[in-house]
mmCIF file of C-alpha atoms in Angstrom:
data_model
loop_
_atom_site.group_PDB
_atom_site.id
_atom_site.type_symbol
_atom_site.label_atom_id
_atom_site.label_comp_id
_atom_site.label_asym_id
_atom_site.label_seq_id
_atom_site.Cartn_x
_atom_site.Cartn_y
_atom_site.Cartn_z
ATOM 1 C CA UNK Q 112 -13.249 -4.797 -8.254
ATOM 2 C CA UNK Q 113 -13.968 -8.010 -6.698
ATOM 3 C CA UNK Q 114 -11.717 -9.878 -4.366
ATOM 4 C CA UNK Q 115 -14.179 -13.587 -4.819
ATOM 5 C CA UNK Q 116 -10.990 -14.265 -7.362
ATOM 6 C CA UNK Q 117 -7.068 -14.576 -6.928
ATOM 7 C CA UNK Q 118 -6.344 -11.912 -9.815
ATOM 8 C CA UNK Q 119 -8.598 -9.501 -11.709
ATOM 9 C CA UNK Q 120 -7.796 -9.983 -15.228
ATOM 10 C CA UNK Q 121 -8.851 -7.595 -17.765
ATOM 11 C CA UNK Q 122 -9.484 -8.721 -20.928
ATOM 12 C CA UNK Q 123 -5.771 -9.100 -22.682
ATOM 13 C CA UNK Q 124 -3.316 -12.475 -24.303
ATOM 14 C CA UNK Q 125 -2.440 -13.672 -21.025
ATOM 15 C CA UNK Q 126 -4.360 -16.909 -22.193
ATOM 16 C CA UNK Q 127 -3.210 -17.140 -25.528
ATOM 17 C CA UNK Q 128 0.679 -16.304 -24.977
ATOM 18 C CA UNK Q 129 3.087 -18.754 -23.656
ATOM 19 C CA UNK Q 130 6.412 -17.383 -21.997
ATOM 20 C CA UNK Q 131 9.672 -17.648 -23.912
ATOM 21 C CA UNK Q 132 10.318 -20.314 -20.647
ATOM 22 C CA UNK Q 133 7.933 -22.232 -21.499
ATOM 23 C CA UNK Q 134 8.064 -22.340 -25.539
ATOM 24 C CA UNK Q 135 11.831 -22.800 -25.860
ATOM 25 C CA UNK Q 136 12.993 -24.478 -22.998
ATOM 26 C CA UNK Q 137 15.340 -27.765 -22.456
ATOM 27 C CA UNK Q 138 12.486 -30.520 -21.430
ATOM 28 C CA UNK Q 139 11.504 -29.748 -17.510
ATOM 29 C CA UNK Q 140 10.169 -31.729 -14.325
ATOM 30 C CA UNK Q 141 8.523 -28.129 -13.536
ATOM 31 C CA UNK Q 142 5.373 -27.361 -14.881
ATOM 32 C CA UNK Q 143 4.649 -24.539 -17.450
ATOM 33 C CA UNK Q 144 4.773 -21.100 -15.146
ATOM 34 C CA UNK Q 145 1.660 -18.958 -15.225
ATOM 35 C CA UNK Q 146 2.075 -16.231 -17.567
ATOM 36 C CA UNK Q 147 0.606 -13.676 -15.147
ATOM 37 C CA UNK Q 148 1.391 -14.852 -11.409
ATOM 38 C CA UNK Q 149 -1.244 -14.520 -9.380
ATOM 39 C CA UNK Q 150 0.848 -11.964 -6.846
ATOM 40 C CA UNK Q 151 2.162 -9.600 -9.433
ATOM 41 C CA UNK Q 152 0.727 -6.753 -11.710
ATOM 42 C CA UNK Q 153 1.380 -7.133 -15.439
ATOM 43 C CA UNK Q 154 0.551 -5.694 -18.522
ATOM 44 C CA UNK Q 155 -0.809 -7.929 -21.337
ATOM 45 C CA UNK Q 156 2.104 -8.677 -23.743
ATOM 46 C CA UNK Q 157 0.197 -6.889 -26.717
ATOM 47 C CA UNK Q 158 -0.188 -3.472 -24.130
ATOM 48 C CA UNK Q 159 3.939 -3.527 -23.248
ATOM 49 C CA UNK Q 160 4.451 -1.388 -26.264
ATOM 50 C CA UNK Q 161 1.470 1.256 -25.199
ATOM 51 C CA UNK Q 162 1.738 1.219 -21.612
ATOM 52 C CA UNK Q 163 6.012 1.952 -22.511
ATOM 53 C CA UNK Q 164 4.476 4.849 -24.806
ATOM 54 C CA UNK Q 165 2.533 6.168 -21.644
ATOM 55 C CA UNK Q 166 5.534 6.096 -19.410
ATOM 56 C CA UNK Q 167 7.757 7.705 -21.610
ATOM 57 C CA UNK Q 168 5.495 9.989 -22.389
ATOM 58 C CA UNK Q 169 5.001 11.141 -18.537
ATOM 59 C CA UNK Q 170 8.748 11.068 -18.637
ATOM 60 C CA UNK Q 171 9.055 13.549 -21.148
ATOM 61 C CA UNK Q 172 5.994 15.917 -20.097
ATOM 62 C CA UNK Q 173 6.050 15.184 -16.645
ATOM 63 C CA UNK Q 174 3.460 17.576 -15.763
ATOM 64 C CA UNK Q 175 1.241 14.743 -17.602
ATOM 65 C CA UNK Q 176 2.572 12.492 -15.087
ATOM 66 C CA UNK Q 177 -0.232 11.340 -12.513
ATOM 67 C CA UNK Q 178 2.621 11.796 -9.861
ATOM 68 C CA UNK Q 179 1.334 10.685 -6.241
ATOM 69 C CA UNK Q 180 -0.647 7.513 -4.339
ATOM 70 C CA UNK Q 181 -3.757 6.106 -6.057
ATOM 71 C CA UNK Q 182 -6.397 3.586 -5.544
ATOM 72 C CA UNK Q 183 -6.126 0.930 -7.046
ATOM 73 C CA UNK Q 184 -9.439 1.610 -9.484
ATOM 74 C CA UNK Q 185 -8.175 5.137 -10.101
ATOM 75 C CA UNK Q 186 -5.027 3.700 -11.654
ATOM 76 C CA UNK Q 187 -6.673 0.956 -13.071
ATOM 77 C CA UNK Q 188 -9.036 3.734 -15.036
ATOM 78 C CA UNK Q 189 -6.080 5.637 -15.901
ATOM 79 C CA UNK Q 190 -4.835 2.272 -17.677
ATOM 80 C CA UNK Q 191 -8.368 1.601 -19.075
ATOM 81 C CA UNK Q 192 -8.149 5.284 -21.140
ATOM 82 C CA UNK Q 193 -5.365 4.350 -22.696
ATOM 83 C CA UNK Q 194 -6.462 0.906 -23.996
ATOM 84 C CA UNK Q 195 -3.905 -0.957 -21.685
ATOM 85 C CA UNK Q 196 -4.959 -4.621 -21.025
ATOM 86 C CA UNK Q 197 -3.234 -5.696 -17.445
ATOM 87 C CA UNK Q 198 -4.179 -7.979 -14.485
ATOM 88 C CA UNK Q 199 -4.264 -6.926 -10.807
ATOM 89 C CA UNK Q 200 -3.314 -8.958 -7.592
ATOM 90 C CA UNK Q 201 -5.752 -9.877 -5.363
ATOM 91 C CA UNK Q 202 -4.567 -12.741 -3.351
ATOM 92 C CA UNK Q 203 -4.521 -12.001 0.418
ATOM 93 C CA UNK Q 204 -0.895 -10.794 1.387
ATOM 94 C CA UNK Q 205 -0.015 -9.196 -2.216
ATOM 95 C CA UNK Q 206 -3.240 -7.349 -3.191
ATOM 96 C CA UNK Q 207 -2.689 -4.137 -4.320
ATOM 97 C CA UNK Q 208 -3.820 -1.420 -1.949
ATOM 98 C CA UNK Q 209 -2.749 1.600 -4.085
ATOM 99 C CA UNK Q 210 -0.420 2.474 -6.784
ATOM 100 C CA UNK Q 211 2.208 4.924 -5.988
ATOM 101 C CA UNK Q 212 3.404 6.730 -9.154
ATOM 102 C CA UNK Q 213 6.682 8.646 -9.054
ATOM 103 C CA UNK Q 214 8.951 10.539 -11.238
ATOM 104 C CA UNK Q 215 12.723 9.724 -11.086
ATOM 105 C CA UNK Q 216 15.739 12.487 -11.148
ATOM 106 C CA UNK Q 217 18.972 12.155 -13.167
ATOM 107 C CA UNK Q 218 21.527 11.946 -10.907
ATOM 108 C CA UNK Q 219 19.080 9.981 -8.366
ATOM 109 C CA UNK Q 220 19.328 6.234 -7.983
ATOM 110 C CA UNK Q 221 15.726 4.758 -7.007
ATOM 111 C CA UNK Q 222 16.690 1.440 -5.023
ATOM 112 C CA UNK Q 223 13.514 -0.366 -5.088
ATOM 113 C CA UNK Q 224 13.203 -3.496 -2.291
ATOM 114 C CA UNK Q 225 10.364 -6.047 -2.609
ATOM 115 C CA UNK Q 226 8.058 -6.590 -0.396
ATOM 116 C CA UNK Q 227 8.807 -10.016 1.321
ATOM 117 C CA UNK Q 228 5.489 -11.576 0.587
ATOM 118 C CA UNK Q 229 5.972 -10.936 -3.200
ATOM 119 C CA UNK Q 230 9.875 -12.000 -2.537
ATOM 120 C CA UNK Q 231 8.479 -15.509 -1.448
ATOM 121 C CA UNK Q 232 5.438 -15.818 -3.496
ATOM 122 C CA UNK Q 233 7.698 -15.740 -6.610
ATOM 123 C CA UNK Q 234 10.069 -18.130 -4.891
ATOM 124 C CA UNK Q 235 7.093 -20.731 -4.173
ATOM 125 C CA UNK Q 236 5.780 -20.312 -7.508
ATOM 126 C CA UNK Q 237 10.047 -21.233 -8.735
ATOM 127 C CA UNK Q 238 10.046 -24.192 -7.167
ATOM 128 C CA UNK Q 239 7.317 -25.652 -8.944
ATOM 129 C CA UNK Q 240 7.523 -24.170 -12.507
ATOM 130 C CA UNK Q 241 9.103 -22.920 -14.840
ATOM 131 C CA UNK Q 242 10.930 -19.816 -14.826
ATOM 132 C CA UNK Q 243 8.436 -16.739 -16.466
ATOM 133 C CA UNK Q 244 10.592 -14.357 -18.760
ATOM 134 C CA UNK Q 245 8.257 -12.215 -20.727
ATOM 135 C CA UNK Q 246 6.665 -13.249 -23.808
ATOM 136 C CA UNK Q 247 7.995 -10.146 -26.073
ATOM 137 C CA UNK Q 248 11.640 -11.566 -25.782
ATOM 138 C CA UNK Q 249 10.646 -14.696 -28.132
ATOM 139 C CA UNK Q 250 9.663 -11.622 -30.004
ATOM 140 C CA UNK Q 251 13.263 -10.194 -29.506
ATOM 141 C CA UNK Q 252 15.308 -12.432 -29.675
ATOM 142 C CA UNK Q 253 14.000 -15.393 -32.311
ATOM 143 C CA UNK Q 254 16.018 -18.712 -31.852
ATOM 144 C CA UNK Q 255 17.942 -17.303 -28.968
ATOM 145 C CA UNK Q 256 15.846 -19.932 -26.189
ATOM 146 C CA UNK Q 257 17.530 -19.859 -22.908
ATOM 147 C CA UNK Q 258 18.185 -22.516 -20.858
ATOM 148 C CA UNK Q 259 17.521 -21.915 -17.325
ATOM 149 C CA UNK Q 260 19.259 -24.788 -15.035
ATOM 150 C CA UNK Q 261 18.446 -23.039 -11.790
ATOM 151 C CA UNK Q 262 15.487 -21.093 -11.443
ATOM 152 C CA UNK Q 263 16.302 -19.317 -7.886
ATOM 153 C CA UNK Q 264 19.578 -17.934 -9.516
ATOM 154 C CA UNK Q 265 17.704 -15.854 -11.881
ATOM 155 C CA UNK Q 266 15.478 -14.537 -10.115
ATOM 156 C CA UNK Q 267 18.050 -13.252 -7.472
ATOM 157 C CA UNK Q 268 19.683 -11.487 -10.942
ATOM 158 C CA UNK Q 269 16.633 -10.395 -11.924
ATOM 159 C CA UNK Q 270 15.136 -8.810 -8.714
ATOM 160 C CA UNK Q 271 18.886 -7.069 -8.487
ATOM 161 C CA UNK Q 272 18.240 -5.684 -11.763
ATOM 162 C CA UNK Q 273 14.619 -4.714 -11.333
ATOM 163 C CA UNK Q 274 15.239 -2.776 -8.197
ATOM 164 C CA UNK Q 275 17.641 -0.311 -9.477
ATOM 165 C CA UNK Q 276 14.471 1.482 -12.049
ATOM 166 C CA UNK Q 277 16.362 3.266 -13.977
ATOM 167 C CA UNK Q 278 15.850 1.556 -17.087
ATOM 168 C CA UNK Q 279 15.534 4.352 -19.744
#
């Protein structure tokens, strides 16, 4: 791994795909968000479906699960036998140092808080472009283009819904 760059990206669509943001989108002063911010790890929009395979499948035979702290280039290798194109943060502040994999109880919420670096990262990177929502929801939900008026609000919803992790 080499930290010369701001992200490590492995070969994926982050070039070719657009977000829904920025295809459908009421005309904006904000530039075009990066598909893949630079502080954040992501999985290539054709690798969502596969790397959702692998988690469910750790879900269901969770002695498959790869439970525990890893580096960052064991995880990464982990992704890399399963085909999964995704892109690593680098950038000083909100480089990955390990990936901590954990199973989740019924019965248990999992309350997951930010770190603050990543909390204003994302808020810098707001107030200059366009909001990011993933590229599969053009995908999803054809002709149904938001219109984001205030970038900040949704990402407060968002984090509050991302935190919980117990989608399922």
């Amino acid at each position: 791994m080499t930290n010369a760059v701001d992200t490590i990206r492995v070969p994926g669509q982050f070039a070719a795909v657009a977000s829904l943001a920025a295809l459908a989108r009421k005309p904006s002063r904000l530039a075009p968000a990066p598909v893949a911010p630079d502080h954040m790890f992501t999985i290539a929009p054709d690798s969502m479906e596969a790397f959702g395979g692998l988690v469910k499948t750790w879900a269901k035979s969770p002695e498959t699960a790869p439970v525990g702290r890893h580096s960052v280039e064991s995880f990464a290798a982990i992704l890399d036998a399963h085909g999964i194109d995704y892109t690593l943060p680098t950038r000083a502040g909100c480089a990955l140092r390990e990936v901590n994999v954990s199973l989740a109880e019924a019965g248990v919420l999992e309350l997951r808080v930010p770190a603050k670096a990543m909390i204003e990262a994302s808020e810098r990177m707001l107030a200059e472009s366009e909001y990011p929502l993933p590229s599969y929801c053009a995908d999803v939900f054809p002709g149904a283009a938001p219109e984001i008026d205030d970038n900040l609000e949704l990402h407060r919803k968002r984090v509050a819904d991302y935190c919980i992790l117990n989608c399922a």
